[in-house]
Coordinates of C-alpha atoms and ligand atoms in Angstrom, one line a residue:
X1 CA 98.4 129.4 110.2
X2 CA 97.1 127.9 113.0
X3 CA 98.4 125.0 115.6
X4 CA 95.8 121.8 115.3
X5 CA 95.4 119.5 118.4
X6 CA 97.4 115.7 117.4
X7 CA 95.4 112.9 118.3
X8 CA 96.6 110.0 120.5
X9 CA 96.9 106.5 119.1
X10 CA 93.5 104.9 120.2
X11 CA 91.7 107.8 117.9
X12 CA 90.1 105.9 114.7
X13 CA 91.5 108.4 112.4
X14 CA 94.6 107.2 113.0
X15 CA 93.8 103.2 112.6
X16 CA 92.1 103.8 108.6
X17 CA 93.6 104.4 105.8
X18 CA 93.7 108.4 104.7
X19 CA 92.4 108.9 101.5
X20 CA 94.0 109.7 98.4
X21 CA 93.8 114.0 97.7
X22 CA 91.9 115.0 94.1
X23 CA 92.6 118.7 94.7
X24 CA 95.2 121.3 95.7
X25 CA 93.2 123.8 97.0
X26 CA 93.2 126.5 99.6
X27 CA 91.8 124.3 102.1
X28 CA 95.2 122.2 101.5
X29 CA 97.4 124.6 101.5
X30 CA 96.4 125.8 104.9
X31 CA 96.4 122.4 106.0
X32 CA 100.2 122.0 104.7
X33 CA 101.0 125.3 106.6
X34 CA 99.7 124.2 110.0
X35 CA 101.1 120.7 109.8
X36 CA 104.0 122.5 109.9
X37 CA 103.4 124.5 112.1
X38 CA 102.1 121.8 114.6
X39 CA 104.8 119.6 114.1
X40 CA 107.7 122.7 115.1
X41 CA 105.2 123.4 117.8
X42 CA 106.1 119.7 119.6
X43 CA 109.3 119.6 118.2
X44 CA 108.6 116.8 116.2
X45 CA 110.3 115.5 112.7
X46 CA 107.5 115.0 110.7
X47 CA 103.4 114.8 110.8
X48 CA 100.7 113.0 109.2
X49 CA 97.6 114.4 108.1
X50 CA 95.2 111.7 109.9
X51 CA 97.3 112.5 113.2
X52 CA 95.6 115.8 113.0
X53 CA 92.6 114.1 112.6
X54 CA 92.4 114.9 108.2
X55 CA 92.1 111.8 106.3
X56 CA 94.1 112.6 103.6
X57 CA 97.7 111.4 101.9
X58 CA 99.7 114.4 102.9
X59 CA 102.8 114.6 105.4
X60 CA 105.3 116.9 106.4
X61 CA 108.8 116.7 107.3
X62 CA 111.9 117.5 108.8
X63 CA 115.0 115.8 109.6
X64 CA 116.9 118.6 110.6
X65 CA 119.2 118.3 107.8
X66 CA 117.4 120.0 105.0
X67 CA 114.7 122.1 104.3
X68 CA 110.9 121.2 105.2
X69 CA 109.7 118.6 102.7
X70 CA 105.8 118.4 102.1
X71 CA 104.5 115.4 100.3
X72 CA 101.1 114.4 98.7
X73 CA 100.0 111.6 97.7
X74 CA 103.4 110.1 98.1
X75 CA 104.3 106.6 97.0
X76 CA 107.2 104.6 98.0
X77 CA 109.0 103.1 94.7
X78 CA 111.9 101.9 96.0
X79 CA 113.4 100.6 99.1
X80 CA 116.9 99.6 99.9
X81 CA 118.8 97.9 102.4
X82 CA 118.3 97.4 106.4
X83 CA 118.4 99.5 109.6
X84 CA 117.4 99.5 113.1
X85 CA 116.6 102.5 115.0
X86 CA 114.5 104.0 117.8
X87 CA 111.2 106.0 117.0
X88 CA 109.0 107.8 118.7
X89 CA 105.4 109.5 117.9
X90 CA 103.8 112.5 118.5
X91 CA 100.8 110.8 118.4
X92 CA 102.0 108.0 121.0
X93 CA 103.7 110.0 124.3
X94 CA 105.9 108.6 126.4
X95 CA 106.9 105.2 123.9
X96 CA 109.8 104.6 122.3
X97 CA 110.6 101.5 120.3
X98 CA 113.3 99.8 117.8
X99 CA 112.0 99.7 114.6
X100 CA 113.6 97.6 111.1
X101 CA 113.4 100.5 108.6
X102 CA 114.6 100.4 105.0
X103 CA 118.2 102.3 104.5
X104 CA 117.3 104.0 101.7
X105 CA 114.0 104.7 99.8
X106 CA 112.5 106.9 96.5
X107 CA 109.2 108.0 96.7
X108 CA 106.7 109.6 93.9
X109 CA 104.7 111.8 95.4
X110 CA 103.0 115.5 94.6
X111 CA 104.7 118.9 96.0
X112 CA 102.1 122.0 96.9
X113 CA 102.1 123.3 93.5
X114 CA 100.6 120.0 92.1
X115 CA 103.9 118.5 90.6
X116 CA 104.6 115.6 90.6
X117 CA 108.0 115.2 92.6
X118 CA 110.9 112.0 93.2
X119 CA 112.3 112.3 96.5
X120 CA 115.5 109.6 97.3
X121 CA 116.1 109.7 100.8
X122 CA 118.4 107.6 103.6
X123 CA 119.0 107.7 107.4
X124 CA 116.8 109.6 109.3
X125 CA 115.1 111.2 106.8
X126 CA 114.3 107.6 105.1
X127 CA 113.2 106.6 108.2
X128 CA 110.9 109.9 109.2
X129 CA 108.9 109.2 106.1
X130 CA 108.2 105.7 105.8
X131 CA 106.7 105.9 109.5
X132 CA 104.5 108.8 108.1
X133 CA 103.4 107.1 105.4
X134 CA 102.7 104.0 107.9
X135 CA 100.4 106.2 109.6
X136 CA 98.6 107.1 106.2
X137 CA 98.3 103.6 105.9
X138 CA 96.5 103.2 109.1
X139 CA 99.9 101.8 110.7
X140 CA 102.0 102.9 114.4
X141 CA 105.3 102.4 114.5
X142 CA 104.5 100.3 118.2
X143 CA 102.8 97.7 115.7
X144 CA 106.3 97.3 114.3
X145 CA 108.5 97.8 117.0
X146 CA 110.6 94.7 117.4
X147 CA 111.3 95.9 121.1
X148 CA 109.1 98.6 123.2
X149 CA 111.7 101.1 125.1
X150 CA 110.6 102.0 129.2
X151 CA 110.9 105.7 128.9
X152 CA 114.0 104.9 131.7
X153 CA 116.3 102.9 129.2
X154 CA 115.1 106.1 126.6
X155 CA 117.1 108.5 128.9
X156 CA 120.3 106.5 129.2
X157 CA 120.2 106.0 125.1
X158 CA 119.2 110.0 124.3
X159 CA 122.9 110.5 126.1
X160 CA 124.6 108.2 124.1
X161 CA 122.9 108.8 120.4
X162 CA 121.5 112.1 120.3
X163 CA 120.0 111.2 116.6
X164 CA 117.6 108.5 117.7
X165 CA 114.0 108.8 119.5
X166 CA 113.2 111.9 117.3
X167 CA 109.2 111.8 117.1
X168 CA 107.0 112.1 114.4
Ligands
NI1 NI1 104.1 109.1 114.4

């Protein structure tokens, strides 16, 4: 495994659309592995491929409430309900921002063995993955934002709700 460098928002990897994966090979799987790696590296909650500058339609995540979730190719199928909530992004420093999320989503999507998988997710972890698959899209969650945060007002809100501002 190996930690690769994550690429700041005016790289144009990050403004196209990654492109859909054929194979699961070894060059994927090591890819998987270091996104993870990466992401626990800067204490992030989840990673895009394209933020590592790979222009493909594979993410990983972690809300902190489960295990590591890897997606592929992952499709949103459903999306439920309304919620506000501060992001951040690795691949954005220093910005925070409120962002209308759906409350709960199911996604289709492939796991690292090539199956195809149905992940229902809400909260956090609903939230984590529809801003990674923004980015796959080509998409930053400051495009979004109905209101940027100064990093000052971020300090007085991480007190108060220790959930919100994660980045990924
Ligand atoms: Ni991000």
């Amino acid at each position: 495994m190996a930690l690769r460098q994550i690429l700041n928002d005016n790289h144009p990897v990050l403004r196209s659309p990654a492109r859909e994966v054929k194979n699961i090979n070894k060059g994927l799987l090591r890819l998987l592995d270091d996104m993870l790696e990466t992401m626990h590296d800067a204490s992030g909650v989840g990673l895009a491929a394209n933020q590592v500058g790979v222009s493909k339609r594979v993410l990983v995540a972690s809300s902190g409430e489960e295990s590591v979730i890897e997606l592929i190719n992952p499709c949103c199928l459903q999306a439920e309900g309304e919620e506000v909530g501060v992001e951040g992004c690795l691949s954005v420093p220093g910005q925070y921002g409120e962002v209308s999320r759906a409350e709960k989503i199911t996604l289709l999507a492939l796991n690292r063995e090539g199956h195809e998988i149905c992940i229902k997710a809400e909260g956090l972890l609903a939230r984590i993955l529809q801003h990674e698959i923004d980015h796959l899209d080509g998409v930053l969650f400051t495009d979004k934002a109905l209101r940027l945060i100064d990093p000052e007002e971020m300090q007085g809100e991480e007190k108060s709700e220790e959930k919100d501002g994660e980045k990924s």
